[in-house]
Amino acid sequence: MQYRRLGQSGLPLSVLSFGTWATFGKSVGRSLARDMLALAWDRGVNFFDNAETYGNGVAESLMGDVLADLRFPRDSWCVSSKVFFGASDHPKPTQRGLSRKHVVEACHQALQRLRVDYLDLYFCHRPDPDTPIEETVAAMDLLVRQGKVLYWGTSEWPADAIREAHRIARENHLTAPTMEQPQYNLLHRERVEVEYAPLYQDFGMGTTIWSPLASGLLSGKYDDGVPADSRLAHPDYAWLHDTVLGEHGQRVAKVQRLRPLADELGCSTAQLAIAWCVANPHVSTVMLGASRLEQLQHNLDALDVLPKLDEAMRQRVAQAVA
Ligand code: NDP
C-alpha cells in the first residue's frame, strides 16, 4: 500500500480506501462485511468511508459492529461519516440538511452507530441552499473543537462555495475544510481536473474520490448487457441506469476501447481505471466499492499497474475514452 497526505494536512491516508454505499446492509451482510474490512486492513487500507444516508444508518451500524469485533487499534485507521440527506426515507425538516442542529445531531448519531468517540473525517454530503454557509462552518468548527471530528470537508460542493467556506473560516478564526469528496473516474473528470484546480493551489485541499469504476461500468461488466446480480439490476439503483451506461449505451462503447490498453499493461480494465485515478497527484485516496470479496481483492491489486502508468500512457488511456 502507498500512503498520501490528505491535501495539506498531516494525515496519511492509504491511496486505496473502502466505502459502503449501495453494498453494506444491502447485498453485503455481516459475515462478508467482516471479511471485506479484514482483507482491506490486511492490505494496508486505513480509511473506511460511510454516511448517515447509506442504508439509512444501517451501513454505519454494520461497520461499527464489525470494527469493534475486529479490534484493530483505533489510532491506526480512519472512519468518516457524511451529513445532509438524513438517515430515513422521509426525514423531518430538522433531520436533514446542514443546519447547526442537524450537523451536530447527525455527528452524534454517527458516533453511536460507528461505536467511536470521534470521526476522523466528516463531510457535508451536498451543499444546502437553505442554510447559510457561515452556520455550517461554525457547526463544523464546534465539533472539531469538541474533539468529535478531526477533519471536516465537503462533497460535491461547487468550487465557489468551498472558496466561500475558506473565506468565512479565515475571517472568523474557524476551522476550514480540509478535503472534498467528488466523483472522479475516466468518464467524469471536469470537476476534479478543471473546476477544483485552483483549490489545490490556494487552500491545499485534498480529495477522497468516489465511483472510480463509474458504479462498476469501467470493469467492463456491462459490455454485454446488465448482469442480473449487478448494481444496475437492483431495483433501488434503477435510477442510475442511464447515467451510468449513457442513454444509448455510449459509455459502454467507450469502456470497450479500454480493453486493448489493459491487455497491453497486463491488467483488467477495472485495475487500469483505478490506477489511472491514483496516478493523479491531487487525488488523496481512491475509495473502492465492492459487492464481493473477490472484487475487492482484484481492485486492491490495481496498485501493481501504477509503475507502468507513466504520463504518456495515462494520456493514451484518457484519449481512448474521450
Ligand atoms: P465503484 O465505481 O468502484 O463501483 C463499485 C461497484 O462496482 C461494486 O459495488 C460492484 O457492484 C462493482 N465492482 C467493483 N469492482 C468490480 C470488479 N472488479 N468487477 C466487476 N464489478 C465490480 O465505486 P462506488 O460507486 O461504490 O463508490 C465507492 C465509494 O465512494 C462508496 O462506497 C462510497 O463510500 C463513496 N461514494 C460517495 C458518494 C458521495 O456522494 N460522496 C457517492 C457515491 C459513492 P456490483 O457487483 O453490485 O455490480
Tab-separated table of C-alpha atoms and ligand atoms in Angstrom:
chain	number	residue	atom	x	y	z
A	1	MET	CA	0.000	0.000	0.000
A	2	GLN	CA	1.055	3.567	-0.509
A	3	TYR	CA	0.017	6.474	1.711
A	4	ARG	CA	-0.624	10.053	0.706
A	5	ARG	CA	-1.301	13.107	2.867
A	6	LEU	CA	-4.857	14.393	2.812
A	7	GLY	CA	-4.118	17.627	0.977
A	8	GLN	CA	-2.001	19.945	3.077
A	9	SER	CA	-2.982	18.231	6.331
A	10	GLY	CA	-0.601	15.862	8.077
A	11	LEU	CA	-2.993	12.900	7.798
A	12	PRO	CA	-1.585	9.988	5.745
A	13	LEU	CA	-4.387	8.032	4.055
A	14	SER	CA	-3.923	4.835	2.074
A	15	VAL	CA	-4.230	5.678	-1.641
A	16	LEU	CA	-6.870	2.954	-1.863
A	17	SER	CA	-9.663	3.127	0.702
A	18	PHE	CA	-13.001	1.364	1.090
A	19	GLY	CA	-16.599	2.604	1.125
A	20	THR	CA	-20.002	1.088	1.800
A	21	TRP	CA	-22.535	2.838	-0.436
A	22	ALA	CA	-25.058	0.506	-2.094
A	23	THR	CA	-23.422	-2.548	-0.532
A	24	PHE	CA	-23.275	-2.684	3.297
A	25	GLY	CA	-26.689	-3.622	4.639
A	26	LYS	CA	-27.848	-4.482	1.090
A	27	SER	CA	-26.023	-7.317	-0.714
A	28	VAL	CA	-23.234	-7.277	1.893
A	29	GLY	CA	-24.275	-8.781	5.235
A	30	ARG	CA	-22.284	-9.060	8.440
A	31	SER	CA	-20.088	-12.020	7.583
A	32	LEU	CA	-18.986	-10.614	4.220
A	33	ALA	CA	-18.586	-7.123	5.697
A	34	ARG	CA	-16.212	-8.611	8.276
A	35	ASP	CA	-14.206	-10.430	5.602
A	36	MET	CA	-14.011	-7.276	3.485
A	37	LEU	CA	-12.827	-5.000	6.291
A	38	ALA	CA	-10.318	-7.641	7.413
A	39	LEU	CA	-8.978	-8.009	3.871
A	40	ALA	CA	-8.747	-4.260	3.336
A	41	TRP	CA	-6.961	-3.895	6.650
A	42	ASP	CA	-4.512	-6.711	5.834
A	43	ARG	CA	-3.708	-4.971	2.567
A	44	GLY	CA	-2.903	-1.661	4.302
A	45	VAL	CA	-6.190	0.227	3.801
A	46	ASN	CA	-6.567	2.740	6.637
A	47	PHE	CA	-9.682	4.698	5.640
A	48	PHE	CA	-13.275	3.446	5.674
A	49	ASP	CA	-15.950	5.730	4.227
A	50	ASN	CA	-19.538	5.952	5.378
A	51	ALA	CA	-22.546	8.309	5.556
A	52	GLU	CA	-25.722	8.750	7.573
A	53	THR	CA	-27.784	8.030	4.472
A	54	TYR	CA	-26.145	4.715	3.460
A	55	GLY	CA	-28.886	2.191	4.171
A	56	ASN	CA	-30.428	4.882	6.410
A	57	GLY	CA	-27.757	4.300	9.048
A	58	VAL	CA	-27.533	0.515	8.629
A	59	ALA	CA	-24.175	0.694	6.813
A	60	GLU	CA	-22.659	2.668	9.706
A	61	SER	CA	-24.092	0.293	12.337
A	62	LEU	CA	-22.742	-2.699	10.436
A	63	MET	CA	-19.309	-1.140	10.040
A	64	GLY	CA	-19.249	-0.148	13.728
A	65	ASP	CA	-20.206	-3.668	14.791
A	66	VAL	CA	-17.505	-5.272	12.615
A	67	LEU	CA	-14.761	-2.786	13.540
A	68	ALA	CA	-15.483	-3.386	17.238
A	69	ASP	CA	-15.281	-7.115	16.604
A	70	LEU	CA	-12.025	-6.915	14.625
A	71	ARG	CA	-10.340	-4.818	17.322
A	72	PHE	CA	-7.855	-3.036	15.057
A	73	PRO	CA	-6.170	-0.344	17.182
A	74	ARG	CA	-8.313	2.807	16.921
A	75	ASP	CA	-5.288	5.016	16.255
A	76	SER	CA	-4.363	3.030	13.135
A	77	TRP	CA	-7.465	3.606	10.969
A	78	CYS	CA	-9.770	6.433	9.954
A	79	VAL	CA	-13.513	6.429	9.530
A	80	SER	CA	-15.814	9.020	8.005
A	81	SER	CA	-19.449	9.966	8.047
A	82	LYS	CA	-21.384	12.380	5.883
A	83	VAL	CA	-24.313	14.621	6.764
A	84	PHE	CA	-27.056	16.117	4.595
A	85	PHE	CA	-29.555	13.562	3.278
A	86	GLY	CA	-30.750	12.286	6.674
A	87	ALA	CA	-30.991	8.698	7.847
A	88	SER	CA	-34.541	7.790	6.806
A	89	ASP	CA	-36.569	7.701	3.612
A	90	HIS	CA	-38.742	10.615	4.719
A	91	PRO	CA	-36.703	12.743	7.121
A	92	LYS	CA	-38.472	15.564	9.013
A	93	PRO	CA	-37.245	19.065	8.164
A	94	THR	CA	-34.808	19.120	11.094
A	95	GLN	CA	-33.464	15.658	10.267
A	96	ARG	CA	-31.655	16.640	7.097
A	97	GLY	CA	-29.577	19.476	5.653
A	98	LEU	CA	-26.626	21.405	7.043
A	99	SER	CA	-28.202	23.419	9.871
A	100	ARG	CA	-26.191	23.537	13.087
A	101	LYS	CA	-28.868	21.299	14.616
A	102	HIS	CA	-28.636	18.537	12.047
A	103	VAL	CA	-24.862	18.700	11.572
A	104	VAL	CA	-24.359	18.237	15.344
A	105	GLU	CA	-27.086	15.620	15.834
A	106	ALA	CA	-26.037	13.594	12.782
A	107	CYS	CA	-22.487	13.563	14.126
A	108	HIS	CA	-23.664	12.217	17.486
A	109	GLN	CA	-25.769	9.567	15.755
A	110	ALA	CA	-22.857	8.504	13.527
A	111	LEU	CA	-20.566	8.242	16.568
A	112	GLN	CA	-23.078	5.909	18.199
A	113	ARG	CA	-23.623	3.768	15.123
A	114	LEU	CA	-19.921	3.520	14.330
A	115	ARG	CA	-19.091	2.979	18.037
A	116	VAL	CA	-16.301	5.541	18.042
A	117	ASP	CA	-15.526	8.626	20.161
A	118	TYR	CA	-14.644	10.796	17.169
A	119	LEU	CA	-14.996	10.836	13.388
A	120	ASP	CA	-11.673	11.200	11.612
A	121	LEU	CA	-13.362	12.772	8.588
A	122	TYR	CA	-16.813	14.372	8.456
A	123	PHE	CA	-18.302	15.603	5.187
A	124	CYS	CA	-21.163	17.898	4.187
A	125	HIS	CA	-22.624	15.437	1.663
A	126	ARG	CA	-24.030	18.160	-0.625
A	127	PRO	CA	-24.379	21.960	-0.453
A	128	ASP	CA	-27.526	23.119	1.382
A	129	PRO	CA	-29.138	26.145	-0.271
A	130	ASP	CA	-31.359	26.637	2.809
A	131	THR	CA	-28.522	27.080	5.326
A	132	PRO	CA	-26.029	29.954	5.357
A	133	ILE	CA	-22.517	28.623	4.813
A	134	GLU	CA	-21.469	30.585	7.954
A	135	GLU	CA	-23.745	28.389	10.078
A	136	THR	CA	-22.342	25.144	8.688
A	137	VAL	CA	-18.711	26.256	9.006
A	138	ALA	CA	-19.373	27.285	12.634
A	139	ALA	CA	-21.078	23.946	13.383
A	140	MET	CA	-18.129	22.009	11.955
A	141	ASP	CA	-15.684	24.173	13.899
A	142	LEU	CA	-17.635	23.467	17.095
A	143	LEU	CA	-17.373	19.697	16.528
A	144	VAL	CA	-13.653	19.988	15.797
A	145	ARG	CA	-13.071	21.995	18.987
A	146	GLN	CA	-15.059	19.421	20.962
A	147	GLY	CA	-12.798	16.664	19.603
A	148	LYS	CA	-15.720	14.888	17.937
A	149	VAL	CA	-14.416	15.495	14.403
A	150	LEU	CA	-10.760	15.687	13.337
A	151	TYR	CA	-11.053	16.908	9.719
A	152	TRP	CA	-14.154	18.257	8.020
A	153	GLY	CA	-14.856	18.604	4.339
A	154	THR	CA	-17.435	18.866	1.596
A	155	SER	CA	-18.798	16.521	-1.046
A	156	GLU	CA	-19.799	17.775	-4.481
A	157	TRP	CA	-19.798	21.437	-3.498
A	158	PRO	CA	-19.190	23.927	-6.294
A	159	ALA	CA	-15.677	25.435	-6.101
A	160	ASP	CA	-17.160	28.872	-5.309
A	161	ALA	CA	-18.937	27.555	-2.214
A	162	ILE	CA	-15.751	25.862	-0.988
A	163	ARG	CA	-13.852	29.107	-1.524
A	164	GLU	CA	-16.548	30.917	0.488
A	165	ALA	CA	-16.232	28.403	3.343
A	166	HIS	CA	-12.494	29.109	3.436
A	167	ARG	CA	-13.062	32.861	3.495
A	168	ILE	CA	-15.539	32.568	6.381
A	169	ALA	CA	-13.207	30.297	8.319
A	170	ARG	CA	-10.211	32.591	7.812
A	171	GLU	CA	-12.052	35.774	8.778
A	172	ASN	CA	-13.666	34.253	11.877
A	173	HIS	CA	-10.773	32.086	13.069
A	174	LEU	CA	-12.781	28.911	12.448
A	175	THR	CA	-11.570	25.538	11.164
A	176	ALA	CA	-11.523	25.455	7.364
A	177	PRO	CA	-12.469	22.416	5.268
A	178	THR	CA	-9.552	20.063	4.581
A	179	MET	CA	-10.961	17.895	1.806
A	180	GLU	CA	-13.644	17.468	-0.834
A	181	GLN	CA	-15.285	14.175	-1.855
A	182	PRO	CA	-16.057	14.353	-5.591
A	183	GLN	CA	-16.850	11.750	-8.189
A	184	TYR	CA	-13.763	11.075	-10.314
A	185	ASN	CA	-13.129	8.451	-12.932
A	186	LEU	CA	-12.110	8.139	-16.583
A	187	LEU	CA	-15.593	9.198	-17.686
A	188	HIS	CA	-16.110	12.030	-15.182
A	189	ARG	CA	-13.128	14.354	-14.945
A	190	GLU	CA	-14.117	18.014	-15.266
A	191	ARG	CA	-14.735	18.934	-11.641
A	192	VAL	CA	-11.576	17.369	-10.189
A	193	GLU	CA	-9.268	18.374	-13.036
A	194	VAL	CA	-10.625	21.809	-14.002
A	195	GLU	CA	-13.132	23.300	-11.557
A	196	TYR	CA	-11.186	22.399	-8.418
A	197	ALA	CA	-7.692	23.062	-9.828
A	198	PRO	CA	-7.312	26.464	-8.063
A	199	LEU	CA	-8.425	24.950	-4.742
A	200	TYR	CA	-5.421	22.624	-4.520
A	201	GLN	CA	-3.159	25.590	-5.128
A	202	ASP	CA	-4.907	28.150	-2.925
A	203	PHE	CA	-6.074	26.030	0.023
A	204	GLY	CA	-4.181	22.724	-0.208
A	205	MET	CA	-7.455	20.798	-0.443
A	206	GLY	CA	-7.254	17.021	-0.519
A	207	THR	CA	-9.752	14.754	-2.321
A	208	THR	CA	-11.296	11.406	-1.381
A	209	ILE	CA	-12.727	10.410	-4.737
A	210	TRP	CA	-15.798	8.220	-5.338
A	211	SER	CA	-17.007	5.785	-8.023
A	212	PRO	CA	-13.579	5.142	-9.577
A	213	LEU	CA	-15.267	2.466	-11.721
A	214	ALA	CA	-18.359	4.580	-12.512
A	215	SER	CA	-20.514	2.182	-10.487
A	216	GLY	CA	-18.761	-0.850	-11.988
A	217	LEU	CA	-19.061	0.206	-15.647
A	218	LEU	CA	-15.288	0.542	-16.097
A	219	SER	CA	-14.799	-3.110	-15.141
A	220	GLY	CA	-16.460	-3.996	-18.466
A	221	LYS	CA	-19.219	-5.900	-16.670
A	222	TYR	CA	-21.924	-4.081	-18.667
A	223	ASP	CA	-20.320	-4.723	-22.092
A	224	ASP	CA	-22.911	-7.375	-23.000
A	225	GLY	CA	-25.929	-6.102	-21.065
A	226	VAL	CA	-26.827	-5.768	-17.406
A	227	PRO	CA	-25.913	-8.886	-15.348
A	228	ALA	CA	-28.718	-9.939	-13.004
A	229	ASP	CA	-26.521	-9.688	-9.908
A	230	SER	CA	-25.076	-6.244	-10.658
A	231	ARG	CA	-25.765	-2.819	-9.131
A	232	LEU	CA	-27.779	-1.627	-12.123
A	233	ALA	CA	-30.083	-4.661	-11.920
A	234	HIS	CA	-31.009	-3.818	-8.320
A	235	PRO	CA	-34.411	-2.061	-8.108
A	236	ASP	CA	-33.015	0.508	-5.627
A	237	TYR	CA	-30.499	1.677	-8.239
A	238	ALA	CA	-32.592	1.565	-11.423
A	239	TRP	CA	-32.370	5.378	-11.455
A	240	LEU	CA	-28.629	5.059	-12.147
A	241	HIS	CA	-29.115	3.084	-15.368
A	242	ASP	CA	-28.952	5.871	-17.984
A	243	THR	CA	-26.389	7.940	-16.078
A	244	VAL	CA	-24.002	5.013	-15.870
A	245	LEU	CA	-24.488	3.390	-19.295
A	246	GLY	CA	-25.403	6.517	-21.281
A	247	GLU	CA	-28.866	6.970	-22.789
A	248	HIS	CA	-27.929	4.922	-25.847
A	249	GLY	CA	-25.160	2.914	-24.247
A	250	GLN	CA	-22.459	5.327	-25.496
A	251	ARG	CA	-20.486	4.960	-22.282
A	252	VAL	CA	-20.350	1.171	-22.712
A	253	ALA	CA	-18.698	1.609	-26.118
A	254	LYS	CA	-16.057	3.852	-24.566
A	255	VAL	CA	-15.173	1.232	-21.976
A	256	GLN	CA	-14.705	-1.358	-24.723
A	257	ARG	CA	-11.973	0.851	-26.190
A	258	LEU	CA	-10.005	0.493	-22.943
A	259	ARG	CA	-9.542	-3.242	-23.273
A	260	PRO	CA	-6.560	-3.244	-25.703
A	261	LEU	CA	-4.681	-0.864	-23.406
A	262	ALA	CA	-5.435	-3.010	-20.369
A	263	ASP	CA	-4.190	-6.041	-22.329
A	264	GLU	CA	-1.019	-4.154	-23.198
A	265	LEU	CA	-0.421	-3.474	-19.479
A	266	GLY	CA	-1.370	-6.999	-18.462
A	267	CYS	CA	-4.270	-5.979	-16.235
A	268	SER	CA	-8.069	-5.714	-16.273
A	269	THR	CA	-9.928	-2.550	-17.307
A	270	ALA	CA	-11.053	-2.200	-13.666
A	271	GLN	CA	-7.460	-2.191	-12.434
A	272	LEU	CA	-6.411	0.203	-15.182
A	273	ALA	CA	-9.257	2.605	-14.327
A	274	ILE	CA	-8.416	2.564	-10.615
A	275	ALA	CA	-4.669	3.010	-11.158
A	276	TRP	CA	-5.432	5.875	-13.564
A	277	CYS	CA	-7.227	7.721	-10.730
A	278	VAL	CA	-4.406	7.043	-8.250
A	279	ALA	CA	-1.897	8.468	-10.736
A	280	ASN	CA	-3.484	11.924	-10.347
A	281	PRO	CA	-1.460	13.570	-7.535
A	282	HIS	CA	-4.468	15.686	-6.475
A	283	VAL	CA	-6.304	12.513	-5.525
A	284	SER	CA	-5.537	11.771	-1.873
A	285	THR	CA	-7.360	8.443	-1.836
A	286	VAL	CA	-9.455	6.401	-4.277
A	287	MET	CA	-12.464	4.960	-2.471
A	288	LEU	CA	-13.204	1.436	-3.696
A	289	GLY	CA	-16.632	-0.168	-3.598
A	290	ALA	CA	-17.268	-3.917	-3.824
A	291	SER	CA	-20.195	-6.299	-3.520
A	292	ARG	CA	-17.928	-9.370	-3.369
A	293	LEU	CA	-14.671	-10.210	-1.660
A	294	GLU	CA	-13.038	-11.169	-4.976
A	295	GLN	CA	-13.823	-7.732	-6.428
A	296	LEU	CA	-12.113	-6.020	-3.517
A	297	GLN	CA	-9.091	-8.323	-3.775
A	298	HIS	CA	-8.876	-7.691	-7.528
A	299	ASN	CA	-9.248	-3.925	-7.185
A	300	LEU	CA	-6.609	-3.693	-4.447
A	301	ASP	CA	-4.169	-5.314	-6.901
A	302	ALA	CA	-4.592	-2.239	-9.129
A	303	LEU	CA	-1.576	-0.697	-7.418
A	304	ASP	CA	0.631	-3.191	-9.311
A	305	VAL	CA	-0.297	-1.338	-12.524
A	306	LEU	CA	0.881	2.025	-11.227
A	307	PRO	CA	4.579	1.722	-12.174
A	308	LYS	CA	3.559	1.042	-15.803
A	309	LEU	CA	1.254	4.061	-15.968
A	310	ASP	CA	3.569	6.902	-16.933
A	311	GLU	CA	2.153	10.232	-18.139
A	312	ALA	CA	2.226	9.163	-21.805
A	313	MET	CA	0.243	6.017	-21.050
A	314	ARG	CA	-2.141	7.934	-18.785
A	315	GLN	CA	-2.910	10.230	-21.689
A	316	ARG	CA	-3.395	7.357	-24.131
A	317	VAL	CA	-5.870	5.843	-21.685
A	318	ALA	CA	-7.787	9.111	-21.337
A	319	GLN	CA	-7.844	9.600	-25.122
A	320	ALA	CA	-9.244	6.102	-25.639
A	321	VAL	CA	-12.414	7.003	-23.740
A	322	ALA	CA	-12.671	10.665	-24.805
B	1	NDP	P1	-17.196	1.973	-7.958
B	1	NDP	O1	-17.438	2.902	-9.075
B	1	NDP	O2	-15.850	1.328	-7.885
B	1	NDP	O3	-18.340	0.848	-8.010
B	1	NDP	C1	-18.303	-0.249	-7.132
B	1	NDP	C2	-19.244	-1.324	-7.635
B	1	NDP	O4	-18.804	-1.823	-8.908
B	1	NDP	C3	-19.223	-2.534	-6.710
B	1	NDP	O5	-20.103	-2.405	-5.634
B	1	NDP	C4	-19.616	-3.656	-7.663
B	1	NDP	O6	-21.025	-3.574	-7.905
B	1	NDP	C5	-18.885	-3.248	-8.937
B	1	NDP	N1	-17.496	-3.730	-8.982
B	1	NDP	C6	-16.431	-3.311	-8.215
B	1	NDP	N2	-15.305	-3.930	-8.570
B	1	NDP	C7	-15.621	-4.768	-9.579
B	1	NDP	C8	-14.867	-5.666	-10.366
B	1	NDP	N3	-13.543	-5.826	-10.174
B	1	NDP	N4	-15.501	-6.364	-11.347
B	1	NDP	C9	-16.824	-6.186	-11.552
B	1	NDP	N5	-17.608	-5.364	-10.836
B	1	NDP	C10	-17.008	-4.632	-9.860
B	1	NDP	O7	-17.380	2.691	-6.556
B	1	NDP	P2	-18.725	3.157	-5.779
B	1	NDP	O8	-19.686	3.779	-6.693
B	1	NDP	O9	-19.192	2.016	-4.928
B	1	NDP	O10	-18.091	4.281	-4.846
B	1	NDP	C11	-17.074	3.938	-3.893
B	1	NDP	C12	-17.396	4.600	-2.571
B	1	NDP	O11	-17.440	6.003	-2.728
B	1	NDP	C13	-18.771	4.255	-1.982
B	1	NDP	O12	-18.791	3.023	-1.335
B	1	NDP	C14	-18.987	5.405	-1.045
B	1	NDP	O13	-18.266	5.200	0.162
B	1	NDP	C15	-18.384	6.560	-1.811
B	1	NDP	N6	-19.401	7.348	-2.564
B	1	NDP	C16	-19.580	8.668	-2.222
B	1	NDP	C17	-20.522	9.433	-2.850
B	1	NDP	C18	-20.719	10.859	-2.455
B	1	NDP	O14	-21.695	11.473	-2.899
B	1	NDP	N7	-19.873	11.412	-1.623
B	1	NDP	C19	-21.384	8.875	-3.933
B	1	NDP	C20	-21.081	7.503	-4.244
B	1	NDP	C21	-20.110	6.783	-3.590
B	1	NDP	P3	-21.938	-4.825	-8.353
B	1	NDP	O15	-21.151	-6.096	-8.141
B	1	NDP	O16	-23.149	-4.732	-7.471
B	1	NDP	O17	-22.279	-4.569	-9.780
